[in-house]
mmCIF file of C-alpha atoms in Angstrom:
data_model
loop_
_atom_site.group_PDB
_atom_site.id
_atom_site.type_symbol
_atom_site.label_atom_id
_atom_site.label_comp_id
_atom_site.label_asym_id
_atom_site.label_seq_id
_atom_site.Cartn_x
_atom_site.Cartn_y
_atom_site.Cartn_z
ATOM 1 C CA UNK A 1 49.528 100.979 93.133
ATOM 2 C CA UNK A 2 46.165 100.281 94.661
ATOM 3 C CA UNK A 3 43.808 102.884 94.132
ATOM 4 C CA UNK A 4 39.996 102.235 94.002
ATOM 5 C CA UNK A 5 39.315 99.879 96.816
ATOM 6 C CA UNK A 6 35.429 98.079 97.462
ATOM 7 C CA UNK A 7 33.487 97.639 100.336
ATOM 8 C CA UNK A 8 32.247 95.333 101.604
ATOM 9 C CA UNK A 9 35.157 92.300 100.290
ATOM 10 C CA UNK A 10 32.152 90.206 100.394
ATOM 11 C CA UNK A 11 28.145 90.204 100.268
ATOM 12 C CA UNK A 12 25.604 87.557 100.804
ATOM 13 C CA UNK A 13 21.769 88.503 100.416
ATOM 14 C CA UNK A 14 18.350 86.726 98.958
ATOM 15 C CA UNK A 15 17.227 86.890 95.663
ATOM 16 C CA UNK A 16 15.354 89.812 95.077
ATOM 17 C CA UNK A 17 17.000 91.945 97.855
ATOM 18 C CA UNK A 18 19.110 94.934 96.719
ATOM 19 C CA UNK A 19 23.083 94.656 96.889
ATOM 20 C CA UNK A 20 24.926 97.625 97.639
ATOM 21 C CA UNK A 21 28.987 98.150 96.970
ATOM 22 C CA UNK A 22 30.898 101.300 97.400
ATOM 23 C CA UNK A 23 34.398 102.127 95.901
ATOM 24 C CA UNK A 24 36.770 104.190 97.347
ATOM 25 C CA UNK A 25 39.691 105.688 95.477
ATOM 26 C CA UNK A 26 42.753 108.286 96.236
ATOM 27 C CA UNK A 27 43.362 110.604 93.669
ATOM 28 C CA UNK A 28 41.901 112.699 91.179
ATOM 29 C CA UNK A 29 39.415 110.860 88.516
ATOM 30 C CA UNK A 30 37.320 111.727 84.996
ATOM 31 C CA UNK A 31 35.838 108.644 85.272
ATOM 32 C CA UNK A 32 35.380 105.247 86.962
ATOM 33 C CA UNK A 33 34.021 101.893 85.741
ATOM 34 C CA UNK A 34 32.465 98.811 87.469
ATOM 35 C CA UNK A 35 33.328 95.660 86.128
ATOM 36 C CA UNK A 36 31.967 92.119 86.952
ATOM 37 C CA UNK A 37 33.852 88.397 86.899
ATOM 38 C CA UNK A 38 32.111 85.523 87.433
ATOM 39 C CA UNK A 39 34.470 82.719 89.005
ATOM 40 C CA UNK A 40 37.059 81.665 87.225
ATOM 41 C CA UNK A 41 36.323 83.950 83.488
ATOM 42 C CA UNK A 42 38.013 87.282 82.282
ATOM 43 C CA UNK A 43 36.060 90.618 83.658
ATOM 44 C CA UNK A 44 33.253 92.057 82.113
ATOM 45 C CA UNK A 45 32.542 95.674 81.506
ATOM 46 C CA UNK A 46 29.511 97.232 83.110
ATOM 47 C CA UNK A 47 28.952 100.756 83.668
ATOM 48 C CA UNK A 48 31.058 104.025 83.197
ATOM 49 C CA UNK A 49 30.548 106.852 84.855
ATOM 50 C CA UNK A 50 32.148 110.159 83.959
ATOM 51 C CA UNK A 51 33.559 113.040 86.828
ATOM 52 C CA UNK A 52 30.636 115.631 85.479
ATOM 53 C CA UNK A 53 28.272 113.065 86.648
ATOM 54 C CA UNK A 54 26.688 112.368 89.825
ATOM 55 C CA UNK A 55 24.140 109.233 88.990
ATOM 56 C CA UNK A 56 24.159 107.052 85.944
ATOM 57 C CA UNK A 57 21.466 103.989 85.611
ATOM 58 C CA UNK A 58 21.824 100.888 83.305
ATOM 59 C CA UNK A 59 18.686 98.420 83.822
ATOM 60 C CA UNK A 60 19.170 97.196 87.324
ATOM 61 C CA UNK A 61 22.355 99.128 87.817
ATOM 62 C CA UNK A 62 22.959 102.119 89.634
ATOM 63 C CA UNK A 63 25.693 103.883 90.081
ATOM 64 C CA UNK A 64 26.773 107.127 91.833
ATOM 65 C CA UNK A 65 30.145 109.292 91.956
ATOM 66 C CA UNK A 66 30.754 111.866 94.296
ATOM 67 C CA UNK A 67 34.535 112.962 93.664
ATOM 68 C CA UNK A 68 34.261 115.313 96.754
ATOM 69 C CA UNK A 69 33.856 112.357 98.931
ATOM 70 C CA UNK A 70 35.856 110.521 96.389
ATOM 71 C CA UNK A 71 33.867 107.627 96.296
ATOM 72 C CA UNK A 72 31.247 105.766 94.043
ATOM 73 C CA UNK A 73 28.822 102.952 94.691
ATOM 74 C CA UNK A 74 27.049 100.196 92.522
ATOM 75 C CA UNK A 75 23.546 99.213 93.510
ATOM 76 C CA UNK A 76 22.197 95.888 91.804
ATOM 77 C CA UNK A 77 18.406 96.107 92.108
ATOM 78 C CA UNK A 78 16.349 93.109 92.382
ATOM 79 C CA UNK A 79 19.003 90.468 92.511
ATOM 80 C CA UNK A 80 19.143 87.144 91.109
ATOM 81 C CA UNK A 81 21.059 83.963 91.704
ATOM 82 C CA UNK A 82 22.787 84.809 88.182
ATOM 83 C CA UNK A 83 24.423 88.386 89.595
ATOM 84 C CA UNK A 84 26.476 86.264 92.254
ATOM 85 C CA UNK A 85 29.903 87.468 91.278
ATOM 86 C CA UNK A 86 32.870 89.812 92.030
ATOM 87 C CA UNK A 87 32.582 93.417 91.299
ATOM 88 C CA UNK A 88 35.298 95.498 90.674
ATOM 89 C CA UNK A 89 35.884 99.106 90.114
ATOM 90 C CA UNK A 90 38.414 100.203 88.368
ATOM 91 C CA UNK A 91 39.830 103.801 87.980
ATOM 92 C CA UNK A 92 42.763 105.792 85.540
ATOM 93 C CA UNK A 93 45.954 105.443 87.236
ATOM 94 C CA UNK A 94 47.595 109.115 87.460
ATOM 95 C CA UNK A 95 46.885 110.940 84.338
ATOM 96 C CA UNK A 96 46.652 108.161 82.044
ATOM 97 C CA UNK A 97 44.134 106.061 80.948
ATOM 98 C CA UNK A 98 45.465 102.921 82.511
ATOM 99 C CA UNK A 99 43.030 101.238 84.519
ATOM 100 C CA UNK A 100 43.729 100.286 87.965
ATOM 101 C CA UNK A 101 41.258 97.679 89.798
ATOM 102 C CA UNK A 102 40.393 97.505 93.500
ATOM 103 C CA UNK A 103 40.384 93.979 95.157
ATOM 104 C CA UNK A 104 36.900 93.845 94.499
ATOM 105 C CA UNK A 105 33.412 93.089 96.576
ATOM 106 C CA UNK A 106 32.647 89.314 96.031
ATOM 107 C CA UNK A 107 28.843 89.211 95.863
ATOM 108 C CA UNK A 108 26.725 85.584 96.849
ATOM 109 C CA UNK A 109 23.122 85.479 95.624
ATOM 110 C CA UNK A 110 21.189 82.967 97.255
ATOM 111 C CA UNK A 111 18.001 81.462 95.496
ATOM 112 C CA UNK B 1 31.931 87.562 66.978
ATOM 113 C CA UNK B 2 34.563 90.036 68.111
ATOM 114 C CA UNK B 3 36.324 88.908 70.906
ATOM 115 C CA UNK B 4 39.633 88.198 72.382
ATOM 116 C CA UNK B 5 41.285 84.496 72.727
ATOM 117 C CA UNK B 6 43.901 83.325 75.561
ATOM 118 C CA UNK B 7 45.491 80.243 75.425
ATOM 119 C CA UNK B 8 46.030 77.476 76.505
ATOM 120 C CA UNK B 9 43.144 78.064 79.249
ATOM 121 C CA UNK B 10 45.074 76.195 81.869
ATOM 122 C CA UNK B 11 49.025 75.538 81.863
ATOM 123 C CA UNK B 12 51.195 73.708 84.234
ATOM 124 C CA UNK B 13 55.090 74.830 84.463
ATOM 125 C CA UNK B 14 58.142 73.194 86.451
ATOM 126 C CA UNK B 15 60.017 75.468 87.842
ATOM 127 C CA UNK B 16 62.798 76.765 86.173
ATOM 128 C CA UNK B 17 61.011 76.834 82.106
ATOM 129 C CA UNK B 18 59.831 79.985 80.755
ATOM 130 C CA UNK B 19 56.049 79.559 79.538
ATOM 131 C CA UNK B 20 54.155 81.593 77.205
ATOM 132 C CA UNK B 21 50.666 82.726 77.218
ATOM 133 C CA UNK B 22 48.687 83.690 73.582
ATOM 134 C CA UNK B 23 46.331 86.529 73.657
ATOM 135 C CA UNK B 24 44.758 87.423 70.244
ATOM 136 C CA UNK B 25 42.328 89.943 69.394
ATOM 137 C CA UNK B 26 39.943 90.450 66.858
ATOM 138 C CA UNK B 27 38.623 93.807 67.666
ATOM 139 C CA UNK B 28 41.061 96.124 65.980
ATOM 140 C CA UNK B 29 41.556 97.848 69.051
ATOM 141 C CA UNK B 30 45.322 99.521 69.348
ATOM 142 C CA UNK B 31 46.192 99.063 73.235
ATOM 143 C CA UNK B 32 46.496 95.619 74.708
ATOM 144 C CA UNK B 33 47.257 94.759 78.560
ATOM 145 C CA UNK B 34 48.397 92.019 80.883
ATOM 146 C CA UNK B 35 47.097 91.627 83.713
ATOM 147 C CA UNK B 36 47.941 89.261 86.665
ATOM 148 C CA UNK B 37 45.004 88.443 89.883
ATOM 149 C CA UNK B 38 45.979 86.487 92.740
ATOM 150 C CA UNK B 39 42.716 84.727 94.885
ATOM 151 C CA UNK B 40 41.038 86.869 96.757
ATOM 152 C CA UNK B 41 43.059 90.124 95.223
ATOM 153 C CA UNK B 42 42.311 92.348 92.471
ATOM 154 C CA UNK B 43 44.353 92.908 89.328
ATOM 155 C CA UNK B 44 47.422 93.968 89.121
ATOM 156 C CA UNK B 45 49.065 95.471 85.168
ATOM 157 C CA UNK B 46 52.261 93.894 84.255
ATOM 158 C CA UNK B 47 52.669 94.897 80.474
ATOM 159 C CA UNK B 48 50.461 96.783 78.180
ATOM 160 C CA UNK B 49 51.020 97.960 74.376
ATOM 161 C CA UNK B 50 49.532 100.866 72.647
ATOM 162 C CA UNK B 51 51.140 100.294 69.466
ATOM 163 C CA UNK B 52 52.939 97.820 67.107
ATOM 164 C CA UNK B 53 55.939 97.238 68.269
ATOM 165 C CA UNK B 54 55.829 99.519 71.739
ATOM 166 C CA UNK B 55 55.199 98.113 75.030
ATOM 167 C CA UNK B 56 55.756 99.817 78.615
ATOM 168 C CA UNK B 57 56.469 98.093 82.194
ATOM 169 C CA UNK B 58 53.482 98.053 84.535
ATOM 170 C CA UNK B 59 53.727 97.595 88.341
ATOM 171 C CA UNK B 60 54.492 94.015 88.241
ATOM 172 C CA UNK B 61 56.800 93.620 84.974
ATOM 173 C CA UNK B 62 59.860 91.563 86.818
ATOM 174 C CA UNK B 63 60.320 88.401 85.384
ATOM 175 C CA UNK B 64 57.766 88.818 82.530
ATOM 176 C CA UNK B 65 58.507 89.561 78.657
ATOM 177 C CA UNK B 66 56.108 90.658 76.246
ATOM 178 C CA UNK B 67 56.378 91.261 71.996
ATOM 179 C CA UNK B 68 53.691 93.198 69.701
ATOM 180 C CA UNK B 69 54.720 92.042 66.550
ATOM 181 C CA UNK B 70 50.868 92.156 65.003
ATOM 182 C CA UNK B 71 48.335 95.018 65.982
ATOM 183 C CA UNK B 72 46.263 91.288 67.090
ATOM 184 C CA UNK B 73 48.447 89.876 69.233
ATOM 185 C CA UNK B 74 50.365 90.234 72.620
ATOM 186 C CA UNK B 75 51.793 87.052 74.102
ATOM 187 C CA UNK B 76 53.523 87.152 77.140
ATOM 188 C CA UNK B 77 55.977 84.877 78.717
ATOM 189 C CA UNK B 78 56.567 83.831 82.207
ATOM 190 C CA UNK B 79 60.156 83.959 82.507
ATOM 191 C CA UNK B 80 61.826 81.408 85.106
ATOM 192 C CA UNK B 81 63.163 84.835 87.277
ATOM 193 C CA UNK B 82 59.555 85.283 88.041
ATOM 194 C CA UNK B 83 59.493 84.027 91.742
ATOM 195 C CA UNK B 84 55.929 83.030 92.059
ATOM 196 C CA UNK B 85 53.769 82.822 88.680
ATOM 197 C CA UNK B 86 51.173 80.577 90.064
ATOM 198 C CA UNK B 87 48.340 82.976 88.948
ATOM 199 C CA UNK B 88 45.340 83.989 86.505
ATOM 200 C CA UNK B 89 46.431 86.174 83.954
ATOM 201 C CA UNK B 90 43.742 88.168 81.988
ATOM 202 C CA UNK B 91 44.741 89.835 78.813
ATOM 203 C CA UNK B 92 42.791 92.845 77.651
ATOM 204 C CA UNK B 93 42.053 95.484 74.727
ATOM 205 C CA UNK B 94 40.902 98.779 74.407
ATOM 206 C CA UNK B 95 40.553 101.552 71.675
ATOM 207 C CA UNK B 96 42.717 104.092 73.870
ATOM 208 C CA UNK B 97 41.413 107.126 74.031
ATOM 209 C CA UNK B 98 38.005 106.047 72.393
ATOM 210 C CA UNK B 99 34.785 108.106 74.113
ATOM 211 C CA UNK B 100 37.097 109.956 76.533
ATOM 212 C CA UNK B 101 37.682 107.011 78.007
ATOM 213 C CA UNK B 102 39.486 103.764 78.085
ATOM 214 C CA UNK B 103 37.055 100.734 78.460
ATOM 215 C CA UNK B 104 38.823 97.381 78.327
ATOM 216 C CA UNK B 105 37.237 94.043 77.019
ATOM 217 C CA UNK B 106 38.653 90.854 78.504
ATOM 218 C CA UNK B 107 39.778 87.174 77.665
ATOM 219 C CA UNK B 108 38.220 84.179 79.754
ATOM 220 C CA UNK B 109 41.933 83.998 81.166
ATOM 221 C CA UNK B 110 45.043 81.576 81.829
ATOM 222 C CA UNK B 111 45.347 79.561 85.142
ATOM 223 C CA UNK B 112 49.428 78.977 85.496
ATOM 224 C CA UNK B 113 50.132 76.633 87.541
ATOM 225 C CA UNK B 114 53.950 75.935 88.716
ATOM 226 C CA UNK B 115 54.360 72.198 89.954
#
């Protein structure tokens, strides 16, 4: 039961170039989380952003939600080498709060 | 440091044995999950516990089996009737409910690998 998917599946920029990825999802949210995984290592939380809000910023994160559209998208700022990962978002399936993950936007930082 | 443990890190199975994969967590959080991710896919919930001694099916449960004897742990085993376990399974915690939402914190994951 798919139901926040990411796009682009993958990303390749320069350091210091922003990185856009956008989530899309089906059904009715009150919130949505991006999480990161470096290769090969469990999934780190790194942003949560609730249905009342439209724009939430965490250092060199962005991240937007517009439930009309249905959609959300991380923006990484200023990239380094060290943010090549996967990013995932992941919303509450139905009306509980398990968490279901898209396949994820696997971002390449080069140096 | 508060964190969660999986073990062993990476397993190798014949086919046909039932394997079993540790999770143990130090954050007194109440809800524990299972997760499975396949290369290239996202993650998909087998099992996950909100309380001692409950545990509900998730989308993917066939051929898994899963105990929460301790509010700390949640091992699950690979059952041989799983038809293809080759995988990385991620456990995960979470204080359900916690903030209005349900944030999870990860293990570094088990690689199972059926020869």
């Amino acid at each position: 039961s798919q139901q926040g998917e990411e796009d682009p599946q993958a990303l390749s920029i320069q350091e210091g170039e922003n990185a856009t990825m956008n989530c899309s999802y089906k059904t009715s949210i009150n919130n949505l989380q991006w999480y990161r995984q470096n290769s090969g290592r469990g999934l780190v939380h790194l942003i949560l952003i609730r249905s009342n809000e439209r724009e939430k910023h965490s250092g060199r994160l962005r991240v937007t939600l517009d439930t009309s559209k249905k959609s959300s998208s991380l923006l990484i700022t200023a990239s380094r080498a060290a943010d090549t990962a996967s990013y995932f978002c992941a919303t509450p399936q139905g009306g509980s709060e398990k968490l279901v993950f898209g396949k994820g936007t696997k971002l390449t930082v080069n140096p | 440091d508060g964190g969660i443990t999986q073990s062993p890190k990476y397993l190798f199975r014949k086919e046909g044995q039932n394997v079993t994969l540790s999770c143990e967590q130090n954050l007194n959080h109440d809800a524990m999950y299972w997760y499975r991710q396949d290369p290239g896919q996202g993650l998909r919930l087998i099992y996950y516990s909100q309380i001692v001694n409950d545990f509900q099916k998730g989308d993917i449960a066939e051929g898994y089996s899963v105990s929460r004897e301790k509010k700390e742990s949640f091992p699950l085993t690979v059952t041989s009737a799983q038809k293809n376990p080759t995988a990385f399974y991620l456990c995960a915690s979470s204080t359900w409910g916690a903030s209005g939402a349900n944030v999870l914190t990860f293990g570094a994951g088990s690689r199972l690998t059926v020869l």
